[in-house]
Each structure stands twice: as structure tokens, then as C-alpha cells.
Short mmCIF file of C-alpha atoms in Angstrom, two decimals:
data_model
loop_
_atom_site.label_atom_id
_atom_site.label_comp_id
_atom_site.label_asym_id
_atom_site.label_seq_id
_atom_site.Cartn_x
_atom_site.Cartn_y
_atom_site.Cartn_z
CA UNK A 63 108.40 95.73 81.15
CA UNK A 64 107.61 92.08 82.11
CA UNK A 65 108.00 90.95 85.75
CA UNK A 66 108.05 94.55 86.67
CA UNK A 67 106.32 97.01 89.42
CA UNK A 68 104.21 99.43 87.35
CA UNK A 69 105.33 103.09 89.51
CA UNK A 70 102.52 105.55 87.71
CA UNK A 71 103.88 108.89 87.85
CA UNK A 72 101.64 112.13 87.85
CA UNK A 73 102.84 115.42 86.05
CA UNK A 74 102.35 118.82 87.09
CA UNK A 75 104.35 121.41 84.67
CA UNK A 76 106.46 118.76 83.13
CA UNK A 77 108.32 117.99 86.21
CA UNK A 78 107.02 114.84 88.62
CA UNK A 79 104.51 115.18 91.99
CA UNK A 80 107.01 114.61 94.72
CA UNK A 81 104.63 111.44 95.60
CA UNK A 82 105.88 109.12 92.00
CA UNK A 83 109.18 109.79 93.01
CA UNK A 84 108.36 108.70 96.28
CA UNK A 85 107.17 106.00 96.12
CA UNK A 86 110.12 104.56 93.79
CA UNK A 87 111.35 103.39 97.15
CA UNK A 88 109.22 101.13 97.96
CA UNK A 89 108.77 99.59 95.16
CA UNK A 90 112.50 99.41 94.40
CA UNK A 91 112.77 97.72 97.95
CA UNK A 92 109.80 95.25 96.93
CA UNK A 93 111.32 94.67 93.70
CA UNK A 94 114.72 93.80 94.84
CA UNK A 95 113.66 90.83 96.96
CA UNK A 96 111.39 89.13 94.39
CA UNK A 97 113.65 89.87 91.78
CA UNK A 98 111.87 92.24 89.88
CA UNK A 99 112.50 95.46 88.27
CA UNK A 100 110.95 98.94 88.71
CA UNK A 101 108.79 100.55 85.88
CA UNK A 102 107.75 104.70 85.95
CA UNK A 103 104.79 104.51 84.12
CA UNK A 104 104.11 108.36 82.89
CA UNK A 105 101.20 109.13 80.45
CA UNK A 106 100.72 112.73 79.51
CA UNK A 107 102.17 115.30 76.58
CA UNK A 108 105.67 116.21 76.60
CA UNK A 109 106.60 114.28 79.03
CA UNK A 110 110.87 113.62 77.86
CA UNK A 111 111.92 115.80 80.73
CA UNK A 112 109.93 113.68 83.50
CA UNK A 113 111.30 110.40 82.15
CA UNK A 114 114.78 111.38 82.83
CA UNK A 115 113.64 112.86 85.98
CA UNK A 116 111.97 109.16 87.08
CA UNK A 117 115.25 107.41 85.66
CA UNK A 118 117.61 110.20 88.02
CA UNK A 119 115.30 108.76 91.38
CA UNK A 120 115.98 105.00 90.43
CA UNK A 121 113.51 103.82 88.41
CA UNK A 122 115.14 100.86 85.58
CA UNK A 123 112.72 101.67 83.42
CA UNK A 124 110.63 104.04 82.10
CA UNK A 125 107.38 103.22 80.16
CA UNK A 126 105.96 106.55 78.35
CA UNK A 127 102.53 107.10 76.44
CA UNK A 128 103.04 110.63 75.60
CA UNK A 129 100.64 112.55 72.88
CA UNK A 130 98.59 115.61 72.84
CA UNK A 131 95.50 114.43 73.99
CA UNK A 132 96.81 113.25 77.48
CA UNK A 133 98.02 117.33 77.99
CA UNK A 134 95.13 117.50 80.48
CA UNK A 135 94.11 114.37 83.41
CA UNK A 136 90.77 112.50 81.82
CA UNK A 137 89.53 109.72 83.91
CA UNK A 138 88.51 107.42 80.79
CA UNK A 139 91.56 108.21 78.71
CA UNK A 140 94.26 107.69 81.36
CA UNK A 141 92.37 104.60 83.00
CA UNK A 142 91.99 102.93 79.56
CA UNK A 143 95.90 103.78 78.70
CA UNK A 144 96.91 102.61 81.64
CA UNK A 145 94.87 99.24 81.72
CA UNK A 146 96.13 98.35 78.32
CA UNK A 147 99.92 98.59 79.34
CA UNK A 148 99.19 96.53 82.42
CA UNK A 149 97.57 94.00 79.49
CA UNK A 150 100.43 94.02 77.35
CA UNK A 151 103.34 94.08 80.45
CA UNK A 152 101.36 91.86 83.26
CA UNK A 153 103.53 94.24 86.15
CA UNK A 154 103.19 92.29 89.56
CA UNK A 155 102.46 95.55 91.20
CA UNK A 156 100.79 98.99 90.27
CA UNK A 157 101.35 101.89 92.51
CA UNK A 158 99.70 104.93 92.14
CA UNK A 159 99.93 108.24 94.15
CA UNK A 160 96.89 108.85 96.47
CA UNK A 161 96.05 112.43 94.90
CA UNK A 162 92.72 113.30 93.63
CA UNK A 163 92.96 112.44 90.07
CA UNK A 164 95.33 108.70 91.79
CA UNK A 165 92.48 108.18 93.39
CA UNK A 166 89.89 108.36 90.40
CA UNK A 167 92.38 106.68 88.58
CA UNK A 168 92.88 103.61 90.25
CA UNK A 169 89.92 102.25 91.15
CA UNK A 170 88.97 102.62 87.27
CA UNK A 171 92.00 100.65 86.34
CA UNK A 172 91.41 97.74 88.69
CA UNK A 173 87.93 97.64 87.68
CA UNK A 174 88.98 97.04 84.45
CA UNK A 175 91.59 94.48 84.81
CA UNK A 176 89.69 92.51 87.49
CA UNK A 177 91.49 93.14 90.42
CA UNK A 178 91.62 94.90 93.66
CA UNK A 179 93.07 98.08 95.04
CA UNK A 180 94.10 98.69 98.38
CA UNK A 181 93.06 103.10 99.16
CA UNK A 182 95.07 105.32 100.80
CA UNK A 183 98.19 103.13 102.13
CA UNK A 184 100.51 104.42 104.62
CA UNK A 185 103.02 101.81 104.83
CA UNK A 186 103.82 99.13 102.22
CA UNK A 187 105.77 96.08 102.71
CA UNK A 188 106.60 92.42 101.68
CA UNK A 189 104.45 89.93 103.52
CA UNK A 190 106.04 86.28 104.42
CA UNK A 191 104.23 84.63 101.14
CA UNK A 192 105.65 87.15 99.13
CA UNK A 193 103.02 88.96 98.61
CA UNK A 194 102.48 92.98 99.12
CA UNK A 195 101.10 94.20 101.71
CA UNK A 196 98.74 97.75 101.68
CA UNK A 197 98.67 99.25 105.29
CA UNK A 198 95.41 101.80 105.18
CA UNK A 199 93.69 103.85 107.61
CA UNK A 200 90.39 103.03 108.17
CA UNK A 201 87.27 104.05 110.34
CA UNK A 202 88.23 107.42 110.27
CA UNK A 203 91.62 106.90 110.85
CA UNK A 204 91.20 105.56 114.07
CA UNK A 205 92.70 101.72 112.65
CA UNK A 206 95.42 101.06 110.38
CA UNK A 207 94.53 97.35 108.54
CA UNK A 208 96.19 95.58 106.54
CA UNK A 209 95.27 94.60 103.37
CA UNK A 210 96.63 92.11 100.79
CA UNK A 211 95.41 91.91 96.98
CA UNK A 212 94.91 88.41 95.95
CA UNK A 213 94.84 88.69 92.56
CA UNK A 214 97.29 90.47 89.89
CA UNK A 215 98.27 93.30 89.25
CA UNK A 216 98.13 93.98 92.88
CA UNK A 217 97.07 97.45 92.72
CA UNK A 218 97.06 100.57 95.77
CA UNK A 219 96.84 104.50 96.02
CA UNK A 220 99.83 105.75 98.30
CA UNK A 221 99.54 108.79 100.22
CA UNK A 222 101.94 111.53 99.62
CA UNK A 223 105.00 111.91 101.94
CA UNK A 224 104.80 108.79 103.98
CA UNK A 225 108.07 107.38 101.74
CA UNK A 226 111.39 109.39 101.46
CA UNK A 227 112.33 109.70 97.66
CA UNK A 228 115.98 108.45 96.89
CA UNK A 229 119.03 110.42 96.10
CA UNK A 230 118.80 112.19 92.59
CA UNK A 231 121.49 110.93 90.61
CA UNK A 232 122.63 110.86 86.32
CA UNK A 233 121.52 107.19 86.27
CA UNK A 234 119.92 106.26 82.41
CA UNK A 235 117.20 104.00 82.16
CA UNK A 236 115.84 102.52 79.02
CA UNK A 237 112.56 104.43 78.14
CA UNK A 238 109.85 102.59 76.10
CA UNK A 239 107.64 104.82 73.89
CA UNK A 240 104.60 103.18 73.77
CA UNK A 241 101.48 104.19 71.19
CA UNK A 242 98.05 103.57 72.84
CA UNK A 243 94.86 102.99 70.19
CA UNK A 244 91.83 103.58 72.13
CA UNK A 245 89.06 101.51 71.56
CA UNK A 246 85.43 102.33 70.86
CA UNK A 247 83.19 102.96 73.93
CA UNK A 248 86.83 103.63 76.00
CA UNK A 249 85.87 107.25 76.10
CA UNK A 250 82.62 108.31 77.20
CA UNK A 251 83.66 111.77 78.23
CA UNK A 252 85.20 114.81 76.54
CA UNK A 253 86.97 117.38 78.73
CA UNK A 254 84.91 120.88 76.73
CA UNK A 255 87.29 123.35 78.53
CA UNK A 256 89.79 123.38 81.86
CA UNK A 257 89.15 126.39 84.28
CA UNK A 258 92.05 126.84 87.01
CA UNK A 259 90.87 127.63 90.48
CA UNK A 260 92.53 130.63 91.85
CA UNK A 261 93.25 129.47 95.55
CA UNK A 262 96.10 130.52 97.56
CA UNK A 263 99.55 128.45 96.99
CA UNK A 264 100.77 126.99 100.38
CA UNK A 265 103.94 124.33 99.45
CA UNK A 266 103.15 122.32 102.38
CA UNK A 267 104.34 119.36 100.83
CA UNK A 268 108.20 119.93 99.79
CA UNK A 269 108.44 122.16 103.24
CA UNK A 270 111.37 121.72 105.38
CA UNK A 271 109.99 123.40 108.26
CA UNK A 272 106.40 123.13 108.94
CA UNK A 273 104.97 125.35 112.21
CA UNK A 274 101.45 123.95 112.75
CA UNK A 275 99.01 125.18 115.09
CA UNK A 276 95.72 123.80 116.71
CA UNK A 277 92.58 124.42 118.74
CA UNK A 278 95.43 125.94 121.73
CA UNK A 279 96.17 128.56 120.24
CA UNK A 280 92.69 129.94 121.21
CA UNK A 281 92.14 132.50 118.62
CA UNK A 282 93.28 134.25 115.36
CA UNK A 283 95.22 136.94 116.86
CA UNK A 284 97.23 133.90 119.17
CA UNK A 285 97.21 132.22 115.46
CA UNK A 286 99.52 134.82 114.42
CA UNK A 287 102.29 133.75 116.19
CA UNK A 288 102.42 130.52 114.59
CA UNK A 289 103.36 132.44 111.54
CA UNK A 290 105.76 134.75 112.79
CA UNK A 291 107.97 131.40 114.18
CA UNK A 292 107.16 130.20 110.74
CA UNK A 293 108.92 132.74 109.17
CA UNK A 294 111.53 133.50 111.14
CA UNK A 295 112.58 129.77 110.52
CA UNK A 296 111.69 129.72 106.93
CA UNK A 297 108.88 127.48 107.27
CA UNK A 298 105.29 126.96 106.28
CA UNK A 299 102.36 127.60 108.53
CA UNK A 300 100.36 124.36 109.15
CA UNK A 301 96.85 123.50 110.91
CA UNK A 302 95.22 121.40 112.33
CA UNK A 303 90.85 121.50 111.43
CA UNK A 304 89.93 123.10 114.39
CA UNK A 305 91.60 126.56 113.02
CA UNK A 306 90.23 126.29 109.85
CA UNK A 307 86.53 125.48 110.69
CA UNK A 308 86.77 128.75 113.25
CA UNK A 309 88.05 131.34 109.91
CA UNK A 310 91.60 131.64 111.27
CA UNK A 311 93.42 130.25 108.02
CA UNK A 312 92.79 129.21 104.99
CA UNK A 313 92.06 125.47 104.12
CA UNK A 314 95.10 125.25 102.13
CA UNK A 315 97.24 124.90 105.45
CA UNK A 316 95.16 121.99 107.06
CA UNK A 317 97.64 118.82 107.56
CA UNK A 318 95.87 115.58 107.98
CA UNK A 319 93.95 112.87 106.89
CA UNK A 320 91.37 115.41 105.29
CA UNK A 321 94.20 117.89 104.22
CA UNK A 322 97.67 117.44 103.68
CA UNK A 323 100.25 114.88 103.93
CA UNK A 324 103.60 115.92 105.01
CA UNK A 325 107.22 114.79 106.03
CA UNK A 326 109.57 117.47 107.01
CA UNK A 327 112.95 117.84 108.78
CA UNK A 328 111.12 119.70 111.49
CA UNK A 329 107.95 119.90 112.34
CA UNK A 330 106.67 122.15 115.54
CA UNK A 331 102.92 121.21 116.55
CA UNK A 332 101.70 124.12 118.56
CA UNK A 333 98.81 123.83 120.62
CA UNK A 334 97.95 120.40 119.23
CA UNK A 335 96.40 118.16 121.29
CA UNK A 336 97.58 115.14 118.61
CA UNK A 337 93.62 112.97 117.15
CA UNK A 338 95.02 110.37 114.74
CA UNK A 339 93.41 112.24 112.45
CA UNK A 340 96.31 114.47 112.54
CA UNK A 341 99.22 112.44 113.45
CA UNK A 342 98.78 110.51 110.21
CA UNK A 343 99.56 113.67 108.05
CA UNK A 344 102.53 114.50 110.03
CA UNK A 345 103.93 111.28 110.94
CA UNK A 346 106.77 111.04 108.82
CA UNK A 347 108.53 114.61 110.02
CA UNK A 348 111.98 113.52 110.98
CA UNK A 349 112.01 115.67 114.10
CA UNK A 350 108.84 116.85 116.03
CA UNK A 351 108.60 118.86 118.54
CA UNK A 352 105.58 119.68 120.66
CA UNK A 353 104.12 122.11 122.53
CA UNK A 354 101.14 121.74 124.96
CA UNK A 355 99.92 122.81 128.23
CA UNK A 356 98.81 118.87 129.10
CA UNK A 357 101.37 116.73 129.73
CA UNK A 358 99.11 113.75 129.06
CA UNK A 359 98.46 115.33 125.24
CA UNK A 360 98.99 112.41 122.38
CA UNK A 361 101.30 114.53 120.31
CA UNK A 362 104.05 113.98 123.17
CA UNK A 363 104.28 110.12 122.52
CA UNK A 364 105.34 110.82 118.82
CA UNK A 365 107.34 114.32 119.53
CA UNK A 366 111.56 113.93 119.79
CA UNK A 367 111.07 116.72 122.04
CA UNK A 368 107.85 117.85 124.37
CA UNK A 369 107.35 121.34 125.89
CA UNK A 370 104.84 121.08 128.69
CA UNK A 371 104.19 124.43 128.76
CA UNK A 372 101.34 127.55 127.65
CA UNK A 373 101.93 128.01 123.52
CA UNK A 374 101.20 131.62 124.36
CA UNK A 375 104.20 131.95 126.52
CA UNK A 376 106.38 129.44 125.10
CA UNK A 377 106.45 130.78 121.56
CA UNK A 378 107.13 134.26 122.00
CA UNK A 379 110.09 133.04 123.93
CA UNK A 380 111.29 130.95 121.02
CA UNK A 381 111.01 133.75 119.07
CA UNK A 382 113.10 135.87 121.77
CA UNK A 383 115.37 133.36 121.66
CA UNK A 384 116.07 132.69 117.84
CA UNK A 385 116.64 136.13 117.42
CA UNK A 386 119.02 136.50 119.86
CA UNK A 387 120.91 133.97 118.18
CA UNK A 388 120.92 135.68 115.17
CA UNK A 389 121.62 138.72 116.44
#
């Protein structure tokens, strides 16, 4: 689709990564005030049941390359599919989620159409001379910049979470089959076989409730209440680095710019003293509340509410009191 923001959407089990659908906002909002339209861009095998997914979160069109050899993510494959329907379409815009293979992805596709990408964006926006602007963390997270692509397609990885997806609804949108012929020398890589690595499965992600705990907590046996509010909320246990480095949870928990990105209707930081380096993975939780012994901690200028307080003694009386409730 001409005059069009390109939204590429990843797959995972034939249903779309929460961050496509996200960022279907943004664009939507983009494209409404230049007058463009919004284009899911999915590439992949078997992929009917994600289109009408894309269309149900808003997108007016949907653009599908969709054969047996895209079952499985290959970087020269997907780049050199995806270049050739920016050729053909010319999209103002190309967003593509900030998850590993987004981020192998995109840099490969601007390289091939000449233009930039902006990494990692946290905020996206319409600049005064109508063009996008990219807001991206940068040394370290300490600095947000940001940064504006000159030239077109106007390209950027988004991280996961920072946008809220729209209300699902039976909206239709006209899907566009498209065949892609790859050329010789496109792909210099073939994927021999695909080996699953058996991790364990933390949904930190699509969690409503996220308890997260830091350096405070001051040991793996404190750690452990962390999960008990967890569960008695129905939430997911989250972490900061300083727990994982020590061997008190797994990796799979750690929220931040090195781990996860999350936005969820309540977060509870316990024992987190609030780097940037966290904040920017947890930013986007509608509520927040804190809990820290010093009053001066960063994580009370972002909290809705701030317990100055020891986590040791303030959680178990959480606890005391939830049940009570429920009693």
C-alpha cells in the first residue's frame, strides 16, 4: 500500500507478539495527521489467522508474504522480502518491534534500501516538519535522544510495551497476498536445523501484576517474599539485575533495559532503589507503587504511591493484610 506506514508484525504460534499490535498505535496516530494509512506487514507460513488478528487492532491494511519457507525467522530471507515490498509500496514509515530477530532485521533492511534506522525507541512522535521522530536511550540508558531519519522509508526498532495496543474489534481490512521471487546472491545462509532452548517460561510481558524485587531485599530467602505477594495477587515475579547476578532468580524475570520490557496495571517495585536502567523497562505500568527504606530512592519520583518503609516488614504486612480481606 502506497503512502502507507509499513507496521512489520512478528509471529509466534500463528498468533501476533503483543509488540506489532502495539505499535499499531502509533503509527495509526502518525498516519492520521499526514494522511496516511496503516499497513501490517506479516511474512511467515500460515499466517491467515494473524492477518485478521492485525486487521481486529486497527490496521487498514494488511500486506502478507506467506509460504513455507518463511515457517522459521532467516535474517537474509525476511530482510530481502521485506526490502522488496518497501521497493514496490515506497511506505513513509517502517516500524519494526525491537525483539531479537526486529533487531537483526532492521538494520539489514535499511542497509539495503539506503536509509537509516533509529534502535530501540521508546517514544515516537510527529515532529513540527512532519517528520517522525525516534526517541532512544542511549549511553547506557542514562539519555534519551532524539533522532530523526532523513531519508525514506524512515525506518526504527520499537521496544516492547512502551505503546498500549488498541481495542480488539471485528473490523476487515483488505489483505494483499503478495509473492516474493528471491534473487540470486539474496540468500547466503541456509537455516540446517532449529533446536528450541528449554528455559523456564516467565509471561512477563502480557502480566497484569508484576511484583519486582531488587538489591533490598538482601537475600534469597527475603527474595521469597516477593513471590508469595506475587501470587497471592496473581502476578509475575520481576527483578531487577542485582538478584539475578547474586543466583536468587532466574534471568528470565530481569525487567529492564537488558531484560524485559513491561507495562502493567500494577506494578510493585520492592526494594528497588530505581537506575534508569530499570525505570525504562517498567515505565509504562499504569500504577506503581514503591517500596524503600530511603525516602530519597528514584523509584519514588515515578511511583503513584511510595512506602518509606523496611520491604522486610512492609511486605509481610501486605500479605497480612490481603488475606484478611479475603478472608
Amino acid at each position: 500500500m502506497e503512502n502507507s506506514i509499513f507496521v512489520v508484525m512478528e509471529t509466534a504460534g500463528g498468533a501476533i507478539k503483543n509488540v506489532g499490535l502495539e505499535m499499531l498505535s502509533p503509527a495509526k496516530e502518525i498516519a492520521a495527521a499526514k494522511g496516511l494509512k496503516t499497513a501490517a506487514v506479516i511474512i511467515g507460513s500460515g499466517v491467515d489467522e494473524a492477518a485478521k488478528q492485525a486487521a481486529n487492532y486497527g490496521a487498514d491494511c494488511v500486506i502478507t508474504v506467506d509460504a513455507p519457507e518463511y515457517e522459521t525467522y532467516s535474517s537474509d530471507e525476511y530482510a530481502a522480502a521485506l526490502a522488496q515490498l518497501c521497493e514496490k509500496y515506497s511506505p513513509e514509515a517502517v516500524f519494526i518491534g525491537a525483539t531479537p530477530n526486529g533487531k537483526d532485521l532492521a538494520p539489514r533492511v535499511a542497509a539495503k534500501l539506503n536509509t537509516g534506522c533509529a534502535a530501540d525507541a521508546v517514544g515516537v512522535k510527529l515532529g513540527d516538519d512532519g517528520k517522525i521522530v525516534f526517541t532512544c536511550p542511549v549511553f547506557g540508558g542514562n539519555i534519551l535522544a532524539d533522532n530523526v531519519i532523513d531519508t525514506r522509508p524512515q525506518m526504527g526498532t520499537i521496544r516492547g510495551g512502551v505503546f498500549k495496543k488498541a481495542e480488539v474489534s471485528d473490523a476487515s481490512a483488505n489483505v494483499v497476498k503478495e509473492t516474493v521471487t528471491l534473487k540470486d546472491g539474496d540468500v547466503k545462509t541456509k537455516i540446517a536445523d532449529v533446536v528450541k532452548e528449554i528455559s523456564e517460561s516467565v509471561n512477563l510481558e502480557d502480566a497484569e501484576v508484576i511484583v519486582a524485587g531488587g538489591r533490598g531485599m538482601g537475600s534469597p530467602e527475603n527474595f521469597a517474599l516477593v513471590k508469595e505477594l506475587a501470587d497471592l495477587l496473581g502476578g509475575v515475579v520481576g527483578a531487577t539485575r542485582a538478584p539475578i547476578e547474586s543466583g536468587w532468580i532466574s534471568k528470565a524475570h530481569q525487567i529492564g533495559q537488558s531484560g524485559k520490557i513491561v507495562a502493567p496495571k500494577l506494578y510493585i517495585a520492592c526494594g528497588i532503589s530505581g537506575a534508569t536502567q530499570h525505570v525504562t523497562g517498567m515505565v509504562g505500568s499504569d500504577y506503581i507503587v514503591a517500596i524503600n527504606k530511603d525516602e530519597d530512592a528514584p523509584i519514588f519520583e515515578i511511583a503513584n504511591v511510595g512506602i518509606v518503609g523496611n520491604v522486610l516488614q512492609v511486605i509481610p504486612a501486605m500479605i497480612e493484610e490481603i488475606k484478611k480481606m479475603r478472608a
